[in-house]
């Protein structure tokens, strides 16, 4: 590589110091170290990142070709599979909930709002109270959401309410609410055949596990666990998803946590809560 000579203020040269491959390797390791070291999140960068990421996700999701025939065929396949497993009770749940007007209307609005409100709320809470864990937790959420696009592309799936002859009730149309972006006047803004995986479940599980892991109050931890269970009930009762769509959402979240574990060497909740400052790369010697 060559040699470098360090000149003192008096103009005298020191002995040549070879630039070794080992030193270059350490420099590369320092870059990786900096990238993997939790840092204090920057507010405006996070706002921009979340907005751009969700816009990109929505753009790609809605750009997936709406393969109606294949999506309906896959819905029949999932429906038959669930019956063979003895879990094909979505229609009974849908009809039972639809019979109680106040309940199903509440579920429609739950489906439309909490998916975003609770997730953003947990992100803000992490940003303020757990800045050292924020980036890793956000990465798990983003990785899970990103890999869901693979499912939308390779396995288009109609929701139960759109099945031909499925006898499911589209509760948004039946009760004139706006509980689904894929129903009523908003249906042209969303890909109706992207039901697998359910990211309502993926996001709600992320919220529930995050709060459960980091909060000590028992009643809050109980609510955290009930939230994804409530979401599961809602997505089935409103005929927006099958049970197996929820399994797909859980698998995506598991992928997200795996990415975090590989990158940071630990799950988000095992990282330090606070970030006190920039960490010195491990290979740089401290000044005397």
PDB file of C-alpha atoms in Angstrom:
ATOM      1  CA  UNK A   1       0.000   0.000   0.000  1.00  0.00           C
ATOM      2  CA  UNK A   2       2.955   2.397   0.680  1.00  0.00           C
ATOM      3  CA  UNK A   3       4.267   4.273   3.681  1.00  0.00           C
ATOM      4  CA  UNK A   4       3.293   7.389   5.560  1.00  0.00           C
ATOM      5  CA  UNK A   5       5.661   9.685   7.468  1.00  0.00           C
ATOM      6  CA  UNK A   6       4.404  11.853  10.327  1.00  0.00           C
ATOM      7  CA  UNK A   7       6.213  15.207  10.568  1.00  0.00           C
ATOM      8  CA  UNK A   8       6.493  17.002  13.916  1.00  0.00           C
ATOM      9  CA  UNK A   9       6.208  20.768  14.410  1.00  0.00           C
ATOM     10  CA  UNK A  10      10.024  20.989  14.381  1.00  0.00           C
ATOM     11  CA  UNK A  11      10.065  19.476  10.911  1.00  0.00           C
ATOM     12  CA  UNK A  12      11.679  16.235  11.930  1.00  0.00           C
ATOM     13  CA  UNK A  13      10.230  13.053  10.486  1.00  0.00           C
ATOM     14  CA  UNK A  14       9.391  10.026  12.553  1.00  0.00           C
ATOM     15  CA  UNK A  15       9.997   6.477  11.471  1.00  0.00           C
ATOM     16  CA  UNK A  16       7.868   5.299   8.541  1.00  0.00           C
ATOM     17  CA  UNK A  17       4.589   3.669   9.608  1.00  0.00           C
ATOM     18  CA  UNK A  18       3.211   1.071   7.212  1.00  0.00           C
ATOM     19  CA  UNK A  19      -0.516   1.223   6.412  1.00  0.00           C
ATOM     20  CA  UNK A  20      -1.424  -2.413   6.830  1.00  0.00           C
ATOM     21  CA  UNK A  21      -4.407  -4.378   5.677  1.00  0.00           C
ATOM     22  CA  UNK A  22      -5.134  -4.966   9.345  1.00  0.00           C
ATOM     23  CA  UNK A  23      -5.602  -1.235   9.908  1.00  0.00           C
ATOM     24  CA  UNK A  24      -7.912  -0.990   6.883  1.00  0.00           C
ATOM     25  CA  UNK A  25      -9.887  -3.935   8.212  1.00  0.00           C
ATOM     26  CA  UNK A  26     -10.235  -2.165  11.532  1.00  0.00           C
ATOM     27  CA  UNK A  27     -11.479   0.945   9.748  1.00  0.00           C
ATOM     28  CA  UNK A  28     -14.141  -1.121   7.995  1.00  0.00           C
ATOM     29  CA  UNK A  29     -15.114  -2.710  11.268  1.00  0.00           C
ATOM     30  CA  UNK A  30     -15.440   0.737  12.836  1.00  0.00           C
ATOM     31  CA  UNK A  31     -17.991   1.757  10.210  1.00  0.00           C
ATOM     32  CA  UNK A  32     -20.060  -1.363  10.892  1.00  0.00           C
ATOM     33  CA  UNK A  33     -19.662  -0.726  14.611  1.00  0.00           C
ATOM     34  CA  UNK A  34     -21.016   2.814  14.245  1.00  0.00           C
ATOM     35  CA  UNK A  35     -23.953   1.642  12.165  1.00  0.00           C
ATOM     36  CA  UNK A  36     -24.822  -1.061  14.693  1.00  0.00           C
ATOM     37  CA  UNK A  37     -24.432   1.149  17.764  1.00  0.00           C
ATOM     38  CA  UNK A  38     -27.786   2.545  19.014  1.00  0.00           C
ATOM     39  CA  UNK A  39     -27.918   6.318  18.639  1.00  0.00           C
ATOM     40  CA  UNK A  40     -30.291   9.000  19.773  1.00  0.00           C
ATOM     41  CA  UNK A  41     -33.027   9.287  17.098  1.00  0.00           C
ATOM     42  CA  UNK A  42     -33.540  12.624  15.399  1.00  0.00           C
ATOM     43  CA  UNK A  43     -37.153  13.810  15.401  1.00  0.00           C
ATOM     44  CA  UNK A  44     -37.510  15.278  11.921  1.00  0.00           C
ATOM     45  CA  UNK A  45     -35.547  12.459  10.338  1.00  0.00           C
ATOM     46  CA  UNK A  46     -37.872   9.925  11.969  1.00  0.00           C
ATOM     47  CA  UNK A  47     -40.996  11.760  10.834  1.00  0.00           C
ATOM     48  CA  UNK A  48     -39.666  11.902   7.284  1.00  0.00           C
ATOM     49  CA  UNK A  49     -38.519   8.266   7.356  1.00  0.00           C
ATOM     50  CA  UNK A  50     -41.879   6.964   8.603  1.00  0.00           C
ATOM     51  CA  UNK A  51     -43.837   9.070   6.101  1.00  0.00           C
ATOM     52  CA  UNK A  52     -41.674   8.097   3.120  1.00  0.00           C
ATOM     53  CA  UNK A  53     -41.545   4.442   4.161  1.00  0.00           C
ATOM     54  CA  UNK A  54     -45.312   4.120   4.525  1.00  0.00           C
ATOM     55  CA  UNK A  55     -45.895   5.977   1.264  1.00  0.00           C
ATOM     56  CA  UNK A  56     -43.479   3.633  -0.510  1.00  0.00           C
ATOM     57  CA  UNK A  57     -45.067   0.576   1.093  1.00  0.00           C
ATOM     58  CA  UNK A  58     -48.563   1.699   0.066  1.00  0.00           C
ATOM     59  CA  UNK A  59     -47.389   2.512  -3.456  1.00  0.00           C
ATOM     60  CA  UNK A  60     -45.803  -0.912  -3.945  1.00  0.00           C
ATOM     61  CA  UNK A  61     -48.689  -2.754  -2.292  1.00  0.00           C
ATOM     62  CA  UNK A  62     -51.244  -1.052  -4.486  1.00  0.00           C
ATOM     63  CA  UNK A  63     -49.076  -1.491  -7.579  1.00  0.00           C
ATOM     64  CA  UNK A  64     -49.228  -5.272  -7.271  1.00  0.00           C
ATOM     65  CA  UNK A  65     -51.529  -6.496 -10.058  1.00  0.00           C
ATOM     66  CA  UNK A  66     -55.019  -7.218  -8.801  1.00  0.00           C
ATOM     67  CA  UNK A  67     -55.197 -10.813  -9.970  1.00  0.00           C
ATOM     68  CA  UNK A  68     -58.862 -11.284  -9.207  1.00  0.00           C
ATOM     69  CA  UNK A  69     -59.323 -14.822 -10.514  1.00  0.00           C
ATOM     70  CA  UNK A  70     -56.185 -16.110  -8.787  1.00  0.00           C
ATOM     71  CA  UNK A  71     -57.047 -14.246  -5.590  1.00  0.00           C
ATOM     72  CA  UNK A  72     -60.531 -15.771  -5.460  1.00  0.00           C
ATOM     73  CA  UNK A  73     -59.102 -19.205  -6.201  1.00  0.00           C
ATOM     74  CA  UNK A  74     -56.605 -18.802  -3.355  1.00  0.00           C
ATOM     75  CA  UNK A  75     -59.421 -17.733  -1.032  1.00  0.00           C
ATOM     76  CA  UNK A  76     -61.283 -20.960  -1.806  1.00  0.00           C
ATOM     77  CA  UNK A  77     -58.064 -22.878  -1.176  1.00  0.00           C
ATOM     78  CA  UNK A  78     -57.513 -21.239   2.224  1.00  0.00           C
ATOM     79  CA  UNK A  79     -61.164 -21.735   3.154  1.00  0.00           C
ATOM     80  CA  UNK A  80     -60.980 -25.453   2.365  1.00  0.00           C
ATOM     81  CA  UNK A  81     -57.690 -25.796   4.218  1.00  0.00           C
ATOM     82  CA  UNK A  82     -59.120 -24.171   7.326  1.00  0.00           C
ATOM     83  CA  UNK A  83     -62.120 -26.487   7.240  1.00  0.00           C
ATOM     84  CA  UNK A  84     -59.810 -29.487   6.987  1.00  0.00           C
ATOM     85  CA  UNK A  85     -57.978 -28.158  10.053  1.00  0.00           C
ATOM     86  CA  UNK A  86     -61.235 -27.578  11.917  1.00  0.00           C
ATOM     87  CA  UNK A  87     -60.753 -23.809  12.252  1.00  0.00           C
ATOM     88  CA  UNK A  88     -63.033 -22.570   9.443  1.00  0.00           C
ATOM     89  CA  UNK A  89     -65.453 -20.641  11.675  1.00  0.00           C
ATOM     90  CA  UNK A  90     -64.926 -17.137  10.270  1.00  0.00           C
ATOM     91  CA  UNK A  91     -68.408 -17.001   8.734  1.00  0.00           C
ATOM     92  CA  UNK A  92     -70.079 -17.831  12.062  1.00  0.00           C
ATOM     93  CA  UNK A  93     -68.051 -15.119  13.815  1.00  0.00           C
ATOM     94  CA  UNK A  94     -68.872 -12.644  11.052  1.00  0.00           C
ATOM     95  CA  UNK A  95     -72.622 -13.295  11.218  1.00  0.00           C
ATOM     96  CA  UNK A  96     -72.723 -13.267  15.027  1.00  0.00           C
ATOM     97  CA  UNK A  97     -70.932  -9.915  15.260  1.00  0.00           C
ATOM     98  CA  UNK A  98     -72.988  -8.422  12.443  1.00  0.00           C
ATOM     99  CA  UNK A  99     -76.177  -9.199  14.373  1.00  0.00           C
ATOM    100  CA  UNK A 100     -75.173  -6.702  17.096  1.00  0.00           C
ATOM    101  CA  UNK A 101     -75.152  -3.316  15.406  1.00  0.00           C
ATOM    102  CA  UNK A 102     -73.221  -1.299  17.997  1.00  0.00           C
ATOM    103  CA  UNK A 103     -70.611  -4.027  18.246  1.00  0.00           C
ATOM    104  CA  UNK A 104     -69.913  -4.413  14.540  1.00  0.00           C
ATOM    105  CA  UNK A 105     -69.942  -0.655  13.927  1.00  0.00           C
ATOM    106  CA  UNK A 106     -67.369  -0.282  16.688  1.00  0.00           C
ATOM    107  CA  UNK A 107     -65.308  -3.033  15.109  1.00  0.00           C
ATOM    108  CA  UNK A 108     -65.424  -1.305  11.732  1.00  0.00           C
ATOM    109  CA  UNK A 109     -63.991   1.877  13.251  1.00  0.00           C
ATOM    110  CA  UNK A 110     -61.476  -0.142  15.284  1.00  0.00           C
ATOM    111  CA  UNK A 111     -60.250  -1.728  12.039  1.00  0.00           C
ATOM    112  CA  UNK A 112     -59.978   1.667  10.344  1.00  0.00           C
ATOM    113  CA  UNK A 113     -58.236   3.660  13.084  1.00  0.00           C
ATOM    114  CA  UNK A 114     -56.356   1.751  15.781  1.00  0.00           C
ATOM    115  CA  UNK A 115     -54.078   0.037  13.278  1.00  0.00           C
ATOM    116  CA  UNK A 116     -52.440   3.427  12.703  1.00  0.00           C
ATOM    117  CA  UNK A 117     -53.138   5.280  15.964  1.00  0.00           C
ATOM    118  CA  UNK A 118     -51.759   2.647  18.323  1.00  0.00           C
ATOM    119  CA  UNK A 119     -48.715   1.869  16.173  1.00  0.00           C
ATOM    120  CA  UNK A 120     -47.753   5.530  15.863  1.00  0.00           C
ATOM    121  CA  UNK A 121     -48.425   5.997  19.576  1.00  0.00           C
ATOM    122  CA  UNK A 122     -46.028   3.189  20.495  1.00  0.00           C
ATOM    123  CA  UNK A 123     -43.382   4.596  18.142  1.00  0.00           C
ATOM    124  CA  UNK A 124     -43.668   8.042  19.776  1.00  0.00           C
ATOM    125  CA  UNK A 125     -43.507   6.472  23.243  1.00  0.00           C
ATOM    126  CA  UNK A 126     -40.371   4.527  22.298  1.00  0.00           C
ATOM    127  CA  UNK A 127     -38.798   7.668  20.849  1.00  0.00           C
ATOM    128  CA  UNK A 128     -39.363   9.615  24.062  1.00  0.00           C
ATOM    129  CA  UNK A 129     -38.888   6.973  26.757  1.00  0.00           C
ATOM    130  CA  UNK A 130     -36.610   4.345  25.177  1.00  0.00           C
ATOM    131  CA  UNK A 131     -34.398   6.149  22.637  1.00  0.00           C
ATOM    132  CA  UNK A 132     -31.703   3.477  22.845  1.00  0.00           C
ATOM    133  CA  UNK A 133     -34.181   0.799  21.773  1.00  0.00           C
ATOM    134  CA  UNK A 134     -36.170   2.875  19.300  1.00  0.00           C
ATOM    135  CA  UNK A 135     -34.128   2.241  16.135  1.00  0.00           C
ATOM    136  CA  UNK A 136     -33.998  -1.517  16.645  1.00  0.00           C
ATOM    137  CA  UNK A 137     -37.724  -1.756  17.400  1.00  0.00           C
ATOM    138  CA  UNK A 138     -38.496   0.387  14.374  1.00  0.00           C
ATOM    139  CA  UNK A 139     -36.300  -1.846  12.212  1.00  0.00           C
ATOM    140  CA  UNK A 140     -38.285  -4.910  13.313  1.00  0.00           C
ATOM    141  CA  UNK A 141     -41.529  -3.186  12.322  1.00  0.00           C
ATOM    142  CA  UNK A 142     -40.184  -1.958   8.990  1.00  0.00           C
ATOM    143  CA  UNK A 143     -38.628  -5.316   8.075  1.00  0.00           C
ATOM    144  CA  UNK A 144     -41.883  -7.131   8.872  1.00  0.00           C
ATOM    145  CA  UNK A 145     -43.883  -4.674   6.780  1.00  0.00           C
ATOM    146  CA  UNK A 146     -41.435  -4.887   3.902  1.00  0.00           C
ATOM    147  CA  UNK A 147     -41.431  -8.672   3.694  1.00  0.00           C
ATOM    148  CA  UNK A 148     -45.246  -8.638   3.657  1.00  0.00           C
ATOM    149  CA  UNK A 149     -45.022  -7.226   0.141  1.00  0.00           C
ATOM    150  CA  UNK A 150     -43.613 -10.566  -0.973  1.00  0.00           C
ATOM    151  CA  UNK A 151     -46.805 -12.279   0.166  1.00  0.00           C
ATOM    152  CA  UNK A 152     -49.009  -9.741  -1.597  1.00  0.00           C
ATOM    153  CA  UNK A 153     -47.149 -10.295  -4.860  1.00  0.00           C
ATOM    154  CA  UNK A 154     -46.777 -14.062  -4.888  1.00  0.00           C
ATOM    155  CA  UNK A 155     -50.011 -15.049  -3.130  1.00  0.00           C
ATOM    156  CA  UNK A 156     -52.856 -12.681  -4.023  1.00  0.00           C
ATOM    157  CA  UNK A 157     -55.763 -13.457  -1.742  1.00  0.00           C
ATOM    158  CA  UNK A 158     -59.315 -12.170  -1.663  1.00  0.00           C
ATOM    159  CA  UNK A 159     -60.699 -11.392   1.793  1.00  0.00           C
ATOM    160  CA  UNK A 160     -63.657 -13.528   2.924  1.00  0.00           C
ATOM    161  CA  UNK A 161     -66.155 -10.723   2.255  1.00  0.00           C
ATOM    162  CA  UNK A 162     -65.281 -10.849  -1.481  1.00  0.00           C
ATOM    163  CA  UNK A 163     -65.499 -14.613  -1.865  1.00  0.00           C
ATOM    164  CA  UNK A 164     -67.898 -15.818  -4.526  1.00  0.00           C
ATOM    165  CA  UNK A 165     -70.730 -17.610  -2.770  1.00  0.00           C
ATOM    166  CA  UNK A 166     -68.982 -17.348   0.601  1.00  0.00           C
ATOM    167  CA  UNK A 167     -72.074 -15.784   2.208  1.00  0.00           C
ATOM    168  CA  UNK A 168     -69.930 -13.413   4.272  1.00  0.00           C
ATOM    169  CA  UNK A 169     -71.264  -9.985   5.226  1.00  0.00           C
ATOM    170  CA  UNK A 170     -69.234  -6.959   4.178  1.00  0.00           C
ATOM    171  CA  UNK A 171     -69.896  -5.111   7.422  1.00  0.00           C
ATOM    172  CA  UNK A 172     -68.691  -1.756   6.085  1.00  0.00           C
ATOM    173  CA  UNK A 173     -71.215  -1.789   3.260  1.00  0.00           C
ATOM    174  CA  UNK A 174     -73.950  -3.243   5.447  1.00  0.00           C
ATOM    175  CA  UNK A 175     -73.648  -0.535   8.117  1.00  0.00           C
ATOM    176  CA  UNK A 176     -72.417   2.365   5.965  1.00  0.00           C
ATOM    177  CA  UNK A 177     -69.192   2.952   7.879  1.00  0.00           C
ATOM    178  CA  UNK A 178     -65.661   3.520   6.641  1.00  0.00           C
ATOM    179  CA  UNK A 179     -64.036   0.621   8.424  1.00  0.00           C
ATOM    180  CA  UNK A 180     -62.033  -0.679   5.460  1.00  0.00           C
ATOM    181  CA  UNK A 181     -59.993   0.995   2.745  1.00  0.00           C
ATOM    182  CA  UNK A 182     -61.066  -1.825   0.448  1.00  0.00           C
ATOM    183  CA  UNK A 183     -64.806  -1.259   0.763  1.00  0.00           C
ATOM    184  CA  UNK A 184     -67.269   1.381  -0.308  1.00  0.00           C
ATOM    185  CA  UNK A 185     -66.011   4.600  -1.898  1.00  0.00           C
ATOM    186  CA  UNK A 186     -62.389   3.972  -0.835  1.00  0.00           C
ATOM    187  CA  UNK A 187     -61.996   0.588  -2.517  1.00  0.00           C
ATOM    188  CA  UNK A 188     -60.213   2.076  -5.533  1.00  0.00           C
ATOM    189  CA  UNK A 189     -57.429   3.434  -3.267  1.00  0.00           C
ATOM    190  CA  UNK A 190     -56.341   0.020  -2.007  1.00  0.00           C
ATOM    191  CA  UNK A 191     -55.472  -3.378  -3.448  1.00  0.00           C
ATOM    192  CA  UNK A 192     -58.450  -5.514  -2.450  1.00  0.00           C
ATOM    193  CA  UNK A 193     -56.613  -8.766  -3.034  1.00  0.00           C
ATOM    194  CA  UNK A 194     -53.720  -8.257  -0.619  1.00  0.00           C
ATOM    195  CA  UNK A 195     -55.103 -10.055   2.417  1.00  0.00           C
ATOM    196  CA  UNK A 196     -52.164 -12.407   3.048  1.00  0.00           C
ATOM    197  CA  UNK A 197     -50.396 -11.641   5.335  1.00  0.00           C
ATOM    198  CA  UNK A 198     -52.475  -9.512   7.686  1.00  0.00           C
ATOM    199  CA  UNK A 199     -50.333  -6.608   8.831  1.00  0.00           C
ATOM    200  CA  UNK A 200     -53.110  -5.563  11.167  1.00  0.00           C
ATOM    201  CA  UNK A 201     -51.911  -8.593  13.118  1.00  0.00           C
ATOM    202  CA  UNK A 202     -48.225  -7.959  12.418  1.00  0.00           C
ATOM    203  CA  UNK A 203     -48.409  -4.365  13.677  1.00  0.00           C
ATOM    204  CA  UNK A 204     -50.656  -5.127  16.647  1.00  0.00           C
ATOM    205  CA  UNK A 205     -48.369  -7.963  17.760  1.00  0.00           C
ATOM    206  CA  UNK A 206     -45.391  -5.617  17.498  1.00  0.00           C
ATOM    207  CA  UNK A 207     -47.217  -3.060  19.653  1.00  0.00           C
ATOM    208  CA  UNK A 208     -48.345  -5.626  22.204  1.00  0.00           C
ATOM    209  CA  UNK A 209     -44.966  -7.318  22.579  1.00  0.00           C
ATOM    210  CA  UNK A 210     -43.124  -3.994  22.782  1.00  0.00           C
ATOM    211  CA  UNK A 211     -45.321  -2.580  25.534  1.00  0.00           C
ATOM    212  CA  UNK A 212     -45.421  -5.887  27.401  1.00  0.00           C
ATOM    213  CA  UNK A 213     -41.629  -6.161  27.371  1.00  0.00           C
ATOM    214  CA  UNK A 214     -40.882  -2.608  28.494  1.00  0.00           C
ATOM    215  CA  UNK A 215     -43.687  -1.631  30.874  1.00  0.00           C
ATOM    216  CA  UNK A 216     -43.843  -2.839  34.461  1.00  0.00           C
ATOM    217  CA  UNK A 217     -47.458  -1.963  35.339  1.00  0.00           C
ATOM    218  CA  UNK A 218     -49.451  -5.231  35.334  1.00  0.00           C
ATOM    219  CA  UNK A 219     -52.682  -3.727  33.982  1.00  0.00           C
ATOM    220  CA  UNK A 220     -50.827  -2.086  31.082  1.00  0.00           C
ATOM    221  CA  UNK A 221     -49.090  -5.359  30.252  1.00  0.00           C
ATOM    222  CA  UNK A 222     -52.455  -7.134  30.234  1.00  0.00           C
ATOM    223  CA  UNK A 223     -53.899  -4.530  27.845  1.00  0.00           C
ATOM    224  CA  UNK A 224     -50.830  -4.943  25.658  1.00  0.00           C
ATOM    225  CA  UNK A 225     -51.517  -8.653  25.279  1.00  0.00           C
ATOM    226  CA  UNK A 226     -55.238  -8.104  24.742  1.00  0.00           C
ATOM    227  CA  UNK A 227     -54.677  -5.646  21.905  1.00  0.00           C
ATOM    228  CA  UNK A 228     -53.506  -8.191  19.266  1.00  0.00           C
ATOM    229  CA  UNK A 229     -56.195 -10.615  20.449  1.00  0.00           C
ATOM    230  CA  UNK A 230     -58.818  -7.916  19.989  1.00  0.00           C
ATOM    231  CA  UNK A 231     -57.389  -7.119  16.558  1.00  0.00           C
ATOM    232  CA  UNK A 232     -57.601 -10.788  15.569  1.00  0.00           C
ATOM    233  CA  UNK A 233     -61.266 -10.852  16.555  1.00  0.00           C
ATOM    234  CA  UNK A 234     -61.972  -7.670  14.588  1.00  0.00           C
ATOM    235  CA  UNK A 235     -60.293  -8.699  11.334  1.00  0.00           C
ATOM    236  CA  UNK A 236     -62.248 -11.967  11.333  1.00  0.00           C
ATOM    237  CA  UNK A 237     -65.587 -10.503  12.469  1.00  0.00           C
ATOM    238  CA  UNK A 238     -65.471  -7.841   9.741  1.00  0.00           C
ATOM    239  CA  UNK A 239     -64.634 -10.531   7.132  1.00  0.00           C
ATOM    240  CA  UNK A 240     -61.438  -8.777   6.113  1.00  0.00           C
ATOM    241  CA  UNK A 241     -59.154 -11.740   6.869  1.00  0.00           C
ATOM    242  CA  UNK A 242     -58.947 -15.463   7.478  1.00  0.00           C
ATOM    243  CA  UNK A 243     -57.307 -16.927  10.570  1.00  0.00           C
ATOM    244  CA  UNK A 244     -54.376 -18.007   8.411  1.00  0.00           C
ATOM    245  CA  UNK A 245     -53.807 -14.402   7.292  1.00  0.00           C
ATOM    246  CA  UNK A 246     -53.082 -13.664  10.937  1.00  0.00           C
ATOM    247  CA  UNK A 247     -50.527 -16.472  11.002  1.00  0.00           C
ATOM    248  CA  UNK A 248     -48.871 -14.870   7.992  1.00  0.00           C
ATOM    249  CA  UNK A 249     -48.674 -11.549   9.840  1.00  0.00           C
ATOM    250  CA  UNK A 250     -47.050 -13.241  12.836  1.00  0.00           C
ATOM    251  CA  UNK A 251     -44.489 -14.914  10.558  1.00  0.00           C
ATOM    252  CA  UNK A 252     -43.599 -11.525   9.030  1.00  0.00           C
ATOM    253  CA  UNK A 253     -43.042 -10.072  12.498  1.00  0.00           C
ATOM    254  CA  UNK A 254     -40.828 -13.039  13.411  1.00  0.00           C
ATOM    255  CA  UNK A 255     -38.775 -12.216  10.315  1.00  0.00           C
ATOM    256  CA  UNK A 256     -38.504  -8.599  11.458  1.00  0.00           C
ATOM    257  CA  UNK A 257     -37.197  -9.593  14.883  1.00  0.00           C
ATOM    258  CA  UNK A 258     -34.735 -11.998  13.240  1.00  0.00           C
ATOM    259  CA  UNK A 259     -33.309  -9.135  11.177  1.00  0.00           C
ATOM    260  CA  UNK A 260     -32.855  -7.072  14.338  1.00  0.00           C
ATOM    261  CA  UNK A 261     -31.218  -9.981  16.165  1.00  0.00           C
ATOM    262  CA  UNK A 262     -28.742 -10.480  13.328  1.00  0.00           C
ATOM    263  CA  UNK A 263     -27.924  -6.780  12.981  1.00  0.00           C
ATOM    264  CA  UNK A 264     -27.759  -5.672  16.616  1.00  0.00           C
ATOM    265  CA  UNK A 265     -26.889  -8.998  18.210  1.00  0.00           C
ATOM    266  CA  UNK A 266     -29.910  -8.714  20.514  1.00  0.00           C
ATOM    267  CA  UNK A 267     -33.629  -8.071  20.457  1.00  0.00           C
ATOM    268  CA  UNK A 268     -34.665  -4.412  20.841  1.00  0.00           C
ATOM    269  CA  UNK A 269     -35.765  -4.863  24.436  1.00  0.00           C
ATOM    270  CA  UNK A 270     -32.334  -6.134  25.547  1.00  0.00           C
ATOM    271  CA  UNK A 271     -30.554  -2.987  24.327  1.00  0.00           C
ATOM    272  CA  UNK A 272     -29.783  -0.057  26.664  1.00  0.00           C
ATOM    273  CA  UNK A 273     -32.742   2.194  27.330  1.00  0.00           C
ATOM    274  CA  UNK A 274     -30.808   5.453  27.068  1.00  0.00           C
ATOM    275  CA  UNK A 275     -28.174   6.709  24.663  1.00  0.00           C
ATOM    276  CA  UNK A 276     -25.712   8.932  26.511  1.00  0.00           C
ATOM    277  CA  UNK A 277     -23.535   9.918  23.556  1.00  0.00           C
ATOM    278  CA  UNK A 278     -21.554   8.658  20.589  1.00  0.00           C
ATOM    279  CA  UNK A 279     -19.680   5.449  21.233  1.00  0.00           C
ATOM    280  CA  UNK A 280     -15.945   5.281  20.446  1.00  0.00           C
ATOM    281  CA  UNK A 281     -15.116   2.627  17.849  1.00  0.00           C
ATOM    282  CA  UNK A 282     -13.640  -0.341  19.655  1.00  0.00           C
ATOM    283  CA  UNK A 283     -10.324  -0.301  17.768  1.00  0.00           C
ATOM    284  CA  UNK A 284      -9.402   3.337  18.406  1.00  0.00           C
ATOM    285  CA  UNK A 285      -7.088   3.720  21.427  1.00  0.00           C
ATOM    286  CA  UNK A 286      -8.094   6.194  24.087  1.00  0.00           C
ATOM    287  CA  UNK A 287      -5.999   9.316  24.485  1.00  0.00           C
ATOM    288  CA  UNK A 288      -3.675   9.302  27.529  1.00  0.00           C
TER     289      UNK A 288
END
